[in-house]
């Protein structure tokens, strides 16, 4: 992204160069805009659930910055000659349910005709210009907390083959349609050093961005990472996604497995997420308390998954 044409502005606190989740733009000394846009192709057939996932996914980037979503705009591409317009209305109704739950308002949007449906939101939120969470403040001595399980990428692919149980698919959809609102709200009570959400680049890719931006090493205990039911089993069966290889290449030479895992087990950290959880770096002294607050506050899959160390050489990421 750093090579794209752009201009500069002293009030742009977080922009292209940071590879962060959303843009932060200072309006006054007390208020900054958080802006982001995201749209996806349908990972499920049900249009309402597609809307919910796409909505939760887009709004998540505001939560990842510690912001509060305020207004949302639909971004839709739709094959109007092939599909009934009622399908589009279902997609928007699904998104609206998540927008409403977030406390924001769906204020408009734009639809174009396209061969394949795509849907997402442009989201505007607010945050204090000195209190937003970036992905680049992790400190040696911190611990890492992840708030949702990973593995949805491989489950969606395996589900096309009919290999995933109904129970596992339902649990996956519950996780993906869950807003990161509760997790972000609880964590606002702690001294967060860095935060991001886990999406297309997988746990490895987004953890790497945090490590690189913070100039530290993240050490992740692979066995402690929450995974979705049947996701590891699908990798063991040989299922993968079209993105795993790319995600692995993104962190090549910067990440290492210290413990030996079977190759299929390693794949889970490269699994691309849609509407994934939040990854937090916070002082070790607050780790257990924060984790308990999350779990008792309804974020039951939250886990402490690792720690932050001084950077040794250029190995940003250790999986052990
Ligand atoms: Co993000
Ligand atoms: Co995003």
PDB file of C-alpha atoms and ligand atoms in Angstrom:
ATOM      1  CA  UNK A   1       0.000   0.000   0.000  1.00  0.00           C
ATOM      2  CA  UNK A   2       2.896   2.374   0.683  1.00  0.00           C
ATOM      3  CA  UNK A   3       3.465   2.764  -3.067  1.00  0.00           C
ATOM      4  CA  UNK A   4      -0.017   4.073  -3.829  1.00  0.00           C
ATOM      5  CA  UNK A   5      -0.309   7.745  -4.721  1.00  0.00           C
ATOM      6  CA  UNK A   6      -1.239   9.874  -1.714  1.00  0.00           C
ATOM      7  CA  UNK A   7      -0.984  13.317  -0.180  1.00  0.00           C
ATOM      8  CA  UNK A   8      -0.155  14.418   3.341  1.00  0.00           C
ATOM      9  CA  UNK A   9      -1.933  16.185   6.175  1.00  0.00           C
ATOM     10  CA  UNK A  10      -0.692  16.821   9.749  1.00  0.00           C
ATOM     11  CA  UNK A  11      -4.094  15.789  11.126  1.00  0.00           C
ATOM     12  CA  UNK A  12      -3.871  12.379   9.513  1.00  0.00           C
ATOM     13  CA  UNK A  13      -2.740  10.469  12.604  1.00  0.00           C
ATOM     14  CA  UNK A  14      -3.006   6.993  11.062  1.00  0.00           C
ATOM     15  CA  UNK A  15      -2.945   6.536   7.299  1.00  0.00           C
ATOM     16  CA  UNK A  16      -1.549   4.339   4.529  1.00  0.00           C
ATOM     17  CA  UNK A  17       1.962   3.997   5.910  1.00  0.00           C
ATOM     18  CA  UNK A  18       0.865   2.307   9.123  1.00  0.00           C
ATOM     19  CA  UNK A  19      -0.898  -0.712   7.557  1.00  0.00           C
ATOM     20  CA  UNK A  20      -3.411  -0.258  10.340  1.00  0.00           C
ATOM     21  CA  UNK A  21      -7.085  -1.214  10.451  1.00  0.00           C
ATOM     22  CA  UNK A  22      -8.618   2.190   9.815  1.00  0.00           C
ATOM     23  CA  UNK A  23      -7.732   5.809   9.199  1.00  0.00           C
ATOM     24  CA  UNK A  24      -7.607   8.240  12.137  1.00  0.00           C
ATOM     25  CA  UNK A  25      -8.091  11.910  11.310  1.00  0.00           C
ATOM     26  CA  UNK A  26      -7.943  14.579  14.041  1.00  0.00           C
ATOM     27  CA  UNK A  27     -10.763  17.112  13.841  1.00  0.00           C
ATOM     28  CA  UNK A  28     -10.143  18.878  17.177  1.00  0.00           C
ATOM     29  CA  UNK A  29      -7.992  18.218  20.234  1.00  0.00           C
ATOM     30  CA  UNK A  30     -10.776  16.007  21.626  1.00  0.00           C
ATOM     31  CA  UNK A  31     -12.200  14.248  18.640  1.00  0.00           C
ATOM     32  CA  UNK A  32     -10.874  12.277  15.686  1.00  0.00           C
ATOM     33  CA  UNK A  33     -12.662  10.516  12.859  1.00  0.00           C
ATOM     34  CA  UNK A  34     -12.131   6.786  12.356  1.00  0.00           C
ATOM     35  CA  UNK A  35     -12.884   5.824   8.762  1.00  0.00           C
ATOM     36  CA  UNK A  36     -12.740   2.486   7.011  1.00  0.00           C
ATOM     37  CA  UNK A  37     -14.365   0.582   4.161  1.00  0.00           C
ATOM     38  CA  UNK A  38     -14.515  -3.130   3.535  1.00  0.00           C
ATOM     39  CA  UNK A  39     -16.496  -5.387   1.216  1.00  0.00           C
ATOM     40  CA  UNK A  40     -16.384  -9.108   0.558  1.00  0.00           C
ATOM     41  CA  UNK A  41     -17.791 -11.843  -1.658  1.00  0.00           C
ATOM     42  CA  UNK A  42     -20.337 -14.142   0.036  1.00  0.00           C
ATOM     43  CA  UNK A  43     -18.768 -16.865   2.218  1.00  0.00           C
ATOM     44  CA  UNK A  44     -22.271 -18.336   2.783  1.00  0.00           C
ATOM     45  CA  UNK A  45     -25.380 -18.819   0.637  1.00  0.00           C
ATOM     46  CA  UNK A  46     -27.848 -17.216   3.048  1.00  0.00           C
ATOM     47  CA  UNK A  47     -28.088 -13.518   2.050  1.00  0.00           C
ATOM     48  CA  UNK A  48     -29.124 -12.302   5.514  1.00  0.00           C
ATOM     49  CA  UNK A  49     -26.164 -14.036   7.179  1.00  0.00           C
ATOM     50  CA  UNK A  50     -23.889 -12.755   4.416  1.00  0.00           C
ATOM     51  CA  UNK A  51     -25.028  -9.224   5.287  1.00  0.00           C
ATOM     52  CA  UNK A  52     -24.415  -9.827   8.978  1.00  0.00           C
ATOM     53  CA  UNK A  53     -20.910 -11.169   8.407  1.00  0.00           C
ATOM     54  CA  UNK A  54     -19.995  -8.410   5.954  1.00  0.00           C
ATOM     55  CA  UNK A  55     -21.390  -5.788   8.318  1.00  0.00           C
ATOM     56  CA  UNK A  56     -19.633  -7.114  11.428  1.00  0.00           C
ATOM     57  CA  UNK A  57     -16.425  -7.447   9.391  1.00  0.00           C
ATOM     58  CA  UNK A  58     -16.477  -3.835   8.186  1.00  0.00           C
ATOM     59  CA  UNK A  59     -17.390  -2.324  11.562  1.00  0.00           C
ATOM     60  CA  UNK A  60     -14.658  -4.374  13.263  1.00  0.00           C
ATOM     61  CA  UNK A  61     -11.919  -2.086  11.963  1.00  0.00           C
ATOM     62  CA  UNK A  62     -13.404   0.783  14.006  1.00  0.00           C
ATOM     63  CA  UNK A  63     -13.386  -1.393  17.144  1.00  0.00           C
ATOM     64  CA  UNK A  64      -9.796  -2.418  16.394  1.00  0.00           C
ATOM     65  CA  UNK A  65      -8.817   1.259  16.706  1.00  0.00           C
ATOM     66  CA  UNK A  66     -10.719   1.680  19.987  1.00  0.00           C
ATOM     67  CA  UNK A  67     -13.358   3.793  18.231  1.00  0.00           C
ATOM     68  CA  UNK A  68     -17.145   4.037  18.328  1.00  0.00           C
ATOM     69  CA  UNK A  69     -18.959   3.512  15.002  1.00  0.00           C
ATOM     70  CA  UNK A  70     -21.362   6.330  14.121  1.00  0.00           C
ATOM     71  CA  UNK A  71     -22.505   6.164  10.484  1.00  0.00           C
ATOM     72  CA  UNK A  72     -22.390   3.370   7.898  1.00  0.00           C
ATOM     73  CA  UNK A  73     -22.926   3.341   4.128  1.00  0.00           C
ATOM     74  CA  UNK A  74     -23.753   0.214   2.105  1.00  0.00           C
ATOM     75  CA  UNK A  75     -21.260  -0.723  -0.597  1.00  0.00           C
ATOM     76  CA  UNK A  76     -22.963  -3.248  -2.839  1.00  0.00           C
ATOM     77  CA  UNK A  77     -22.355  -4.967  -6.158  1.00  0.00           C
ATOM     78  CA  UNK A  78     -25.297  -7.046  -7.344  1.00  0.00           C
ATOM     79  CA  UNK A  79     -26.257  -9.103 -10.443  1.00  0.00           C
ATOM     80  CA  UNK A  80     -29.691  -7.529 -10.809  1.00  0.00           C
ATOM     81  CA  UNK A  81     -30.464  -9.468 -14.023  1.00  0.00           C
ATOM     82  CA  UNK A  82     -29.698 -12.845 -12.421  1.00  0.00           C
ATOM     83  CA  UNK A  83     -30.940 -12.477  -8.851  1.00  0.00           C
ATOM     84  CA  UNK A  84     -34.136 -11.118  -7.357  1.00  0.00           C
ATOM     85  CA  UNK A  85     -33.746  -7.711  -5.737  1.00  0.00           C
ATOM     86  CA  UNK A  86     -35.218  -9.294  -2.585  1.00  0.00           C
ATOM     87  CA  UNK A  87     -31.851 -11.023  -2.136  1.00  0.00           C
ATOM     88  CA  UNK A  88     -30.130  -7.632  -1.993  1.00  0.00           C
ATOM     89  CA  UNK A  89     -32.717  -6.462   0.515  1.00  0.00           C
ATOM     90  CA  UNK A  90     -31.959  -9.523   2.676  1.00  0.00           C
ATOM     91  CA  UNK A  91     -28.222  -8.768   2.541  1.00  0.00           C
ATOM     92  CA  UNK A  92     -28.849  -5.177   3.596  1.00  0.00           C
ATOM     93  CA  UNK A  93     -31.256  -6.285   6.334  1.00  0.00           C
ATOM     94  CA  UNK A  94     -28.531  -8.560   7.735  1.00  0.00           C
ATOM     95  CA  UNK A  95     -26.003  -5.732   7.699  1.00  0.00           C
ATOM     96  CA  UNK A  96     -28.547  -3.366   9.246  1.00  0.00           C
ATOM     97  CA  UNK A  97     -29.029  -5.735  12.185  1.00  0.00           C
ATOM     98  CA  UNK A  98     -25.303  -5.461  12.959  1.00  0.00           C
ATOM     99  CA  UNK A  99     -25.157  -1.711  12.334  1.00  0.00           C
ATOM    100  CA  UNK A 100     -28.057  -1.226  14.759  1.00  0.00           C
ATOM    101  CA  UNK A 101     -26.435  -3.494  17.344  1.00  0.00           C
ATOM    102  CA  UNK A 102     -23.234  -1.440  17.052  1.00  0.00           C
ATOM    103  CA  UNK A 103     -25.150   1.721  17.896  1.00  0.00           C
ATOM    104  CA  UNK A 104     -24.392   3.260  14.499  1.00  0.00           C
ATOM    105  CA  UNK A 105     -26.894   4.329  11.844  1.00  0.00           C
ATOM    106  CA  UNK A 106     -27.137   3.040   8.276  1.00  0.00           C
ATOM    107  CA  UNK A 107     -27.338   6.309   6.408  1.00  0.00           C
ATOM    108  CA  UNK A 108     -27.156   5.441   2.718  1.00  0.00           C
ATOM    109  CA  UNK A 109     -24.872   3.760   0.269  1.00  0.00           C
ATOM    110  CA  UNK A 110     -24.197   2.872  -3.327  1.00  0.00           C
ATOM    111  CA  UNK A 111     -24.967  -0.182  -5.462  1.00  0.00           C
ATOM    112  CA  UNK A 112     -23.544  -1.132  -8.851  1.00  0.00           C
ATOM    113  CA  UNK A 113     -24.376  -3.998 -11.175  1.00  0.00           C
ATOM    114  CA  UNK A 114     -21.831  -6.812 -11.218  1.00  0.00           C
ATOM    115  CA  UNK A 115     -21.715 -10.524 -12.120  1.00  0.00           C
ATOM    116  CA  UNK A 116     -21.090 -11.618  -8.561  1.00  0.00           C
ATOM    117  CA  UNK A 117     -22.602 -10.163  -5.378  1.00  0.00           C
ATOM    118  CA  UNK A 118     -20.229  -8.220  -3.171  1.00  0.00           C
ATOM    119  CA  UNK A 119     -21.196  -6.373  -0.043  1.00  0.00           C
ATOM    120  CA  UNK A 120     -19.693  -4.314   2.724  1.00  0.00           C
ATOM    121  CA  UNK A 121     -19.803  -0.994   4.478  1.00  0.00           C
ATOM    122  CA  UNK A 122     -17.977   2.283   4.621  1.00  0.00           C
ATOM    123  CA  UNK A 123     -17.912   3.079   8.339  1.00  0.00           C
ATOM    124  CA  UNK A 124     -17.236   6.357  10.087  1.00  0.00           C
ATOM    125  CA  UNK A 125     -16.586   6.396  13.801  1.00  0.00           C
ATOM    126  CA  UNK A 126     -15.098   8.635  16.450  1.00  0.00           C
ATOM    127  CA  UNK A 127     -12.260   8.270  18.926  1.00  0.00           C
ATOM    128  CA  UNK A 128     -10.164  10.544  21.139  1.00  0.00           C
ATOM    129  CA  UNK A 129      -7.116  11.625  19.093  1.00  0.00           C
ATOM    130  CA  UNK A 130      -4.770  10.637  21.923  1.00  0.00           C
ATOM    131  CA  UNK A 131      -6.536   7.445  23.002  1.00  0.00           C
ATOM    132  CA  UNK A 132      -6.928   5.348  19.864  1.00  0.00           C
ATOM    133  CA  UNK A 133      -5.366   1.892  19.624  1.00  0.00           C
ATOM    134  CA  UNK A 134      -2.825   1.412  16.872  1.00  0.00           C
ATOM    135  CA  UNK A 135      -1.310  -1.889  15.815  1.00  0.00           C
ATOM    136  CA  UNK A 136       2.193  -0.657  16.612  1.00  0.00           C
ATOM    137  CA  UNK A 137       2.558  -0.093  20.360  1.00  0.00           C
ATOM    138  CA  UNK A 138       3.308  -3.612  21.633  1.00  0.00           C
ATOM    139  CA  UNK A 139       6.050  -3.606  24.328  1.00  0.00           C
ATOM    140  CA  UNK A 140       8.402  -6.357  25.480  1.00  0.00           C
ATOM    141  CA  UNK A 141       6.819  -7.865  28.596  1.00  0.00           C
ATOM    142  CA  UNK A 142       3.265  -7.596  27.226  1.00  0.00           C
ATOM    143  CA  UNK A 143       0.942 -10.547  26.842  1.00  0.00           C
ATOM    144  CA  UNK A 144      -1.303 -11.219  23.840  1.00  0.00           C
ATOM    145  CA  UNK A 145      -5.024 -11.878  23.965  1.00  0.00           C
ATOM    146  CA  UNK A 146      -7.092 -13.098  21.002  1.00  0.00           C
ATOM    147  CA  UNK A 147     -10.873 -12.763  21.304  1.00  0.00           C
ATOM    148  CA  UNK A 148     -12.280 -15.150  18.654  1.00  0.00           C
ATOM    149  CA  UNK A 149     -11.255 -18.571  17.369  1.00  0.00           C
ATOM    150  CA  UNK A 150      -9.588 -18.881  13.944  1.00  0.00           C
ATOM    151  CA  UNK A 151     -10.254 -21.386  11.152  1.00  0.00           C
ATOM    152  CA  UNK A 152     -13.260 -19.978   9.279  1.00  0.00           C
ATOM    153  CA  UNK A 153     -11.395 -19.897   5.947  1.00  0.00           C
ATOM    154  CA  UNK A 154     -10.832 -23.626   5.739  1.00  0.00           C
ATOM    155  CA  UNK A 155     -14.308 -24.379   7.107  1.00  0.00           C
ATOM    156  CA  UNK A 156     -15.981 -22.400   4.320  1.00  0.00           C
ATOM    157  CA  UNK A 157     -13.956 -24.270   1.696  1.00  0.00           C
ATOM    158  CA  UNK A 158     -14.574 -27.666   3.281  1.00  0.00           C
ATOM    159  CA  UNK A 159     -18.257 -26.862   3.643  1.00  0.00           C
ATOM    160  CA  UNK A 160     -18.548 -26.563  -0.150  1.00  0.00           C
ATOM    161  CA  UNK A 161     -17.518 -30.248  -0.264  1.00  0.00           C
ATOM    162  CA  UNK A 162     -20.085 -31.045   2.434  1.00  0.00           C
ATOM    163  CA  UNK A 163     -17.409 -32.165   4.922  1.00  0.00           C
ATOM    164  CA  UNK A 164     -18.228 -29.855   7.827  1.00  0.00           C
ATOM    165  CA  UNK A 165     -20.871 -30.837  10.379  1.00  0.00           C
ATOM    166  CA  UNK A 166     -23.871 -28.596  10.829  1.00  0.00           C
ATOM    167  CA  UNK A 167     -22.861 -27.959  14.428  1.00  0.00           C
ATOM    168  CA  UNK A 168     -19.360 -26.774  13.459  1.00  0.00           C
ATOM    169  CA  UNK A 169     -20.715 -24.533  10.701  1.00  0.00           C
ATOM    170  CA  UNK A 170     -23.264 -22.997  13.049  1.00  0.00           C
ATOM    171  CA  UNK A 171     -20.588 -22.259  15.652  1.00  0.00           C
ATOM    172  CA  UNK A 172     -18.447 -20.687  12.931  1.00  0.00           C
ATOM    173  CA  UNK A 173     -21.285 -18.422  11.802  1.00  0.00           C
ATOM    174  CA  UNK A 174     -22.074 -17.392  15.374  1.00  0.00           C
ATOM    175  CA  UNK A 175     -18.430 -16.354  15.805  1.00  0.00           C
ATOM    176  CA  UNK A 176     -18.353 -14.404  12.542  1.00  0.00           C
ATOM    177  CA  UNK A 177     -21.620 -12.577  13.062  1.00  0.00           C
ATOM    178  CA  UNK A 178     -20.559 -11.528  16.565  1.00  0.00           C
ATOM    179  CA  UNK A 179     -19.517  -7.887  16.728  1.00  0.00           C
ATOM    180  CA  UNK A 180     -16.176  -7.073  18.315  1.00  0.00           C
ATOM    181  CA  UNK A 181     -18.083  -4.433  20.287  1.00  0.00           C
ATOM    182  CA  UNK A 182     -18.222  -6.284  23.623  1.00  0.00           C
ATOM    183  CA  UNK A 183     -14.555  -7.287  23.455  1.00  0.00           C
ATOM    184  CA  UNK A 184     -13.453  -3.745  22.588  1.00  0.00           C
ATOM    185  CA  UNK A 185     -15.680  -2.252  25.289  1.00  0.00           C
ATOM    186  CA  UNK A 186     -14.243  -4.503  27.992  1.00  0.00           C
ATOM    187  CA  UNK A 187     -10.661  -3.974  26.871  1.00  0.00           C
ATOM    188  CA  UNK A 188     -11.111  -0.191  26.939  1.00  0.00           C
ATOM    189  CA  UNK A 189     -10.855  -0.594  30.723  1.00  0.00           C
ATOM    190  CA  UNK A 190      -7.274  -1.845  30.454  1.00  0.00           C
ATOM    191  CA  UNK A 191      -3.956  -0.340  29.394  1.00  0.00           C
ATOM    192  CA  UNK A 192      -3.933  -1.560  25.803  1.00  0.00           C
ATOM    193  CA  UNK A 193      -0.593  -1.026  24.052  1.00  0.00           C
ATOM    194  CA  UNK A 194      -1.639  -2.293  20.620  1.00  0.00           C
ATOM    195  CA  UNK A 195      -4.671  -3.797  18.928  1.00  0.00           C
ATOM    196  CA  UNK A 196      -5.723  -5.103  15.537  1.00  0.00           C
ATOM    197  CA  UNK A 197      -8.343  -7.454  14.135  1.00  0.00           C
ATOM    198  CA  UNK A 198      -7.577 -10.758  12.461  1.00  0.00           C
ATOM    199  CA  UNK A 199      -8.852 -10.824   8.890  1.00  0.00           C
ATOM    200  CA  UNK A 200      -7.601 -11.883   5.457  1.00  0.00           C
ATOM    201  CA  UNK A 201      -3.888 -12.224   6.245  1.00  0.00           C
ATOM    202  CA  UNK A 202      -4.628 -14.701   9.026  1.00  0.00           C
ATOM    203  CA  UNK A 203      -3.298 -14.725  12.586  1.00  0.00           C
ATOM    204  CA  UNK A 204       0.295 -14.888  11.316  1.00  0.00           C
ATOM    205  CA  UNK A 205      -0.074 -11.942   8.939  1.00  0.00           C
ATOM    206  CA  UNK A 206      -1.806  -9.595  11.347  1.00  0.00           C
ATOM    207  CA  UNK A 207       0.421 -10.592  14.278  1.00  0.00           C
ATOM    208  CA  UNK A 208       3.394  -9.924  12.003  1.00  0.00           C
ATOM    209  CA  UNK A 209       2.098  -6.430  11.181  1.00  0.00           C
ATOM    210  CA  UNK A 210       1.819  -5.726  14.915  1.00  0.00           C
ATOM    211  CA  UNK A 211       5.303  -7.086  15.604  1.00  0.00           C
ATOM    212  CA  UNK A 212       6.907  -5.220  12.710  1.00  0.00           C
ATOM    213  CA  UNK A 213       5.136  -1.944  13.525  1.00  0.00           C
ATOM    214  CA  UNK A 214       6.122  -2.259  17.186  1.00  0.00           C
ATOM    215  CA  UNK A 215       9.676  -3.427  16.439  1.00  0.00           C
ATOM    216  CA  UNK A 216       9.273  -6.425  18.731  1.00  0.00           C
ATOM    217  CA  UNK A 217       8.973 -10.186  18.567  1.00  0.00           C
ATOM    218  CA  UNK A 218       5.636 -11.867  19.230  1.00  0.00           C
ATOM    219  CA  UNK A 219       5.904 -15.344  20.682  1.00  0.00           C
ATOM    220  CA  UNK A 220       2.673 -17.260  20.154  1.00  0.00           C
ATOM    221  CA  UNK A 221       1.883 -20.518  21.940  1.00  0.00           C
ATOM    222  CA  UNK A 222       0.241 -22.305  19.029  1.00  0.00           C
ATOM    223  CA  UNK A 223      -1.568 -24.788  21.274  1.00  0.00           C
ATOM    224  CA  UNK A 224      -3.285 -21.972  23.147  1.00  0.00           C
ATOM    225  CA  UNK A 225      -4.719 -20.289  20.054  1.00  0.00           C
ATOM    226  CA  UNK A 226      -8.500 -20.827  20.013  1.00  0.00           C
ATOM    227  CA  UNK A 227      -9.520 -22.714  16.862  1.00  0.00           C
ATOM    228  CA  UNK A 228     -12.927 -23.397  15.398  1.00  0.00           C
ATOM    229  CA  UNK A 229     -14.418 -26.841  15.755  1.00  0.00           C
ATOM    230  CA  UNK A 230     -13.272 -29.159  12.891  1.00  0.00           C
ATOM    231  CA  UNK A 231     -10.944 -26.567  11.320  1.00  0.00           C
ATOM    232  CA  UNK A 232      -7.753 -28.461  12.180  1.00  0.00           C
ATOM    233  CA  UNK A 233      -9.400 -31.695  11.079  1.00  0.00           C
ATOM    234  CA  UNK A 234     -10.066 -30.131   7.676  1.00  0.00           C
ATOM    235  CA  UNK A 235      -6.423 -29.095   7.255  1.00  0.00           C
ATOM    236  CA  UNK A 236      -5.454 -32.628   8.290  1.00  0.00           C
ATOM    237  CA  UNK A 237      -7.734 -33.927   5.543  1.00  0.00           C
ATOM    238  CA  UNK A 238      -5.849 -31.798   3.032  1.00  0.00           C
ATOM    239  CA  UNK A 239      -8.330 -28.961   2.600  1.00  0.00           C
ATOM    240  CA  UNK A 240      -6.837 -25.480   2.399  1.00  0.00           C
ATOM    241  CA  UNK A 241      -7.751 -22.037   1.020  1.00  0.00           C
ATOM    242  CA  UNK A 242      -6.553 -20.086  -1.989  1.00  0.00           C
ATOM    243  CA  UNK A 243      -4.848 -17.611   0.331  1.00  0.00           C
ATOM    244  CA  UNK A 244      -2.840 -19.777   2.761  1.00  0.00           C
ATOM    245  CA  UNK A 245       0.227 -19.969   0.587  1.00  0.00           C
ATOM    246  CA  UNK A 246       0.240 -16.216   0.039  1.00  0.00           C
ATOM    247  CA  UNK A 247      -0.212 -15.585   3.772  1.00  0.00           C
ATOM    248  CA  UNK A 248       2.697 -17.895   4.559  1.00  0.00           C
ATOM    249  CA  UNK A 249       4.878 -16.089   2.038  1.00  0.00           C
ATOM    250  CA  UNK A 250       4.027 -12.713   3.619  1.00  0.00           C
ATOM    251  CA  UNK A 251       5.862 -13.653   6.817  1.00  0.00           C
ATOM    252  CA  UNK A 252       8.581 -15.797   5.237  1.00  0.00           C
ATOM    253  CA  UNK A 253      11.976 -15.328   6.924  1.00  0.00           C
ATOM    254  CA  UNK A 254      10.256 -13.262   9.630  1.00  0.00           C
ATOM    255  CA  UNK A 255       8.369 -16.107  11.295  1.00  0.00           C
ATOM    256  CA  UNK A 256       9.457 -19.477  12.574  1.00  0.00           C
ATOM    257  CA  UNK A 257       7.899 -22.510  14.208  1.00  0.00           C
ATOM    258  CA  UNK A 258      10.064 -23.430  17.191  1.00  0.00           C
ATOM    259  CA  UNK A 259       8.113 -26.491  18.123  1.00  0.00           C
ATOM    260  CA  UNK A 260       7.540 -28.955  15.337  1.00  0.00           C
ATOM    261  CA  UNK A 261       3.956 -29.232  14.213  1.00  0.00           C
ATOM    262  CA  UNK A 262       2.718 -31.383  11.340  1.00  0.00           C
ATOM    263  CA  UNK A 263       2.479 -29.205   8.186  1.00  0.00           C
ATOM    264  CA  UNK A 264      -1.341 -29.333   8.293  1.00  0.00           C
ATOM    265  CA  UNK A 265      -1.327 -27.960  11.848  1.00  0.00           C
ATOM    266  CA  UNK A 266       0.902 -25.025  10.837  1.00  0.00           C
ATOM    267  CA  UNK A 267      -1.644 -24.019   8.185  1.00  0.00           C
ATOM    268  CA  UNK A 268      -4.163 -22.819  10.782  1.00  0.00           C
ATOM    269  CA  UNK A 269      -2.128 -19.680  11.560  1.00  0.00           C
ATOM    270  CA  UNK A 270      -2.254 -18.740   7.853  1.00  0.00           C
ATOM    271  CA  UNK A 271      -6.002 -19.361   7.585  1.00  0.00           C
ATOM    272  CA  UNK A 272      -7.682 -16.175   6.256  1.00  0.00           C
ATOM    273  CA  UNK A 273     -10.418 -14.838   8.530  1.00  0.00           C
ATOM    274  CA  UNK A 274     -13.517 -12.845   7.734  1.00  0.00           C
ATOM    275  CA  UNK A 275     -14.835 -10.879  10.705  1.00  0.00           C
ATOM    276  CA  UNK A 276     -12.150 -12.376  12.947  1.00  0.00           C
ATOM    277  CA  UNK A 277     -11.400 -11.460  16.536  1.00  0.00           C
ATOM    278  CA  UNK A 278      -9.314  -8.706  18.068  1.00  0.00           C
ATOM    279  CA  UNK A 279      -5.676  -9.251  19.001  1.00  0.00           C
ATOM    280  CA  UNK A 280      -4.514  -7.178  21.971  1.00  0.00           C
ATOM    281  CA  UNK A 281      -1.095  -6.499  23.441  1.00  0.00           C
ATOM    282  CA  UNK A 282      -1.230  -5.352  27.064  1.00  0.00           C
ATOM    283  CA  UNK A 283       0.937  -5.392  30.192  1.00  0.00           C
ATOM    284  CA  UNK A 284       1.391  -8.864  31.668  1.00  0.00           C
ATOM    285  CA  UNK A 285       0.194  -7.550  35.059  1.00  0.00           C
ATOM    286  CA  UNK A 286      -3.261  -6.936  33.521  1.00  0.00           C
ATOM    287  CA  UNK A 287      -3.434 -10.038  31.340  1.00  0.00           C
ATOM    288  CA  UNK A 288      -5.268 -12.450  33.630  1.00  0.00           C
ATOM    289  CA  UNK A 289      -7.724  -9.819  34.862  1.00  0.00           C
ATOM    290  CA  UNK A 290      -8.513  -8.741  31.313  1.00  0.00           C
ATOM    291  CA  UNK A 291      -8.978 -12.337  30.184  1.00  0.00           C
ATOM    292  CA  UNK A 292     -11.348 -13.057  33.074  1.00  0.00           C
ATOM    293  CA  UNK A 293     -13.299  -9.879  32.318  1.00  0.00           C
ATOM    294  CA  UNK A 294     -13.660 -10.930  28.667  1.00  0.00           C
ATOM    295  CA  UNK A 295     -14.716 -14.484  29.429  1.00  0.00           C
ATOM    296  CA  UNK A 296     -17.197 -13.505  32.125  1.00  0.00           C
ATOM    297  CA  UNK A 297     -18.432 -10.645  29.930  1.00  0.00           C
ATOM    298  CA  UNK A 298     -19.532 -13.015  27.163  1.00  0.00           C
ATOM    299  CA  UNK A 299     -16.345 -13.234  25.063  1.00  0.00           C
ATOM    300  CA  UNK A 300     -15.990 -16.886  25.984  1.00  0.00           C
ATOM    301  CA  UNK A 301     -13.475 -17.883  23.313  1.00  0.00           C
ATOM    302  CA  UNK A 302     -10.930 -15.247  24.374  1.00  0.00           C
ATOM    303  CA  UNK A 303      -7.534 -16.731  25.198  1.00  0.00           C
ATOM    304  CA  UNK A 304      -4.120 -15.576  26.276  1.00  0.00           C
ATOM    305  CA  UNK A 305      -2.061 -16.784  23.317  1.00  0.00           C
ATOM    306  CA  UNK A 306       1.444 -15.475  23.841  1.00  0.00           C
ATOM    307  CA  UNK A 307       3.821 -12.747  24.850  1.00  0.00           C
ATOM    308  CA  UNK A 308       5.923  -9.929  23.492  1.00  0.00           C
ATOM    309  CA  UNK A 309       9.719 -10.033  23.572  1.00  0.00           C
ATOM    310  CA  UNK A 310      12.625  -7.875  22.487  1.00  0.00           C
ATOM    311  CA  UNK A 311      13.288  -8.280  18.793  1.00  0.00           C
ATOM    312  CA  UNK A 312      16.161 -10.664  18.158  1.00  0.00           C
ATOM    313  CA  UNK A 313      17.600 -10.247  14.689  1.00  0.00           C
ATOM    314  CA  UNK A 314      14.653  -9.895  12.341  1.00  0.00           C
ATOM    315  CA  UNK A 315      12.530 -12.791  13.560  1.00  0.00           C
ATOM    316  CA  UNK A 316       9.257 -10.963  14.297  1.00  0.00           C
ATOM    317  CA  UNK A 317       7.141 -13.997  14.950  1.00  0.00           C
ATOM    318  CA  UNK A 318       7.767 -17.217  16.837  1.00  0.00           C
ATOM    319  CA  UNK A 319       5.220 -20.022  16.993  1.00  0.00           C
ATOM    320  CA  UNK A 320       6.021 -22.491  19.702  1.00  0.00           C
TER     321      UNK A 320
HETATM  322 CO1  LIG B   1      -8.547  -4.821  10.292  1.00  0.00          CO
HETATM  323 CO1  LIG B   2     -10.573  -4.266   7.073  1.00  0.00          CO
END
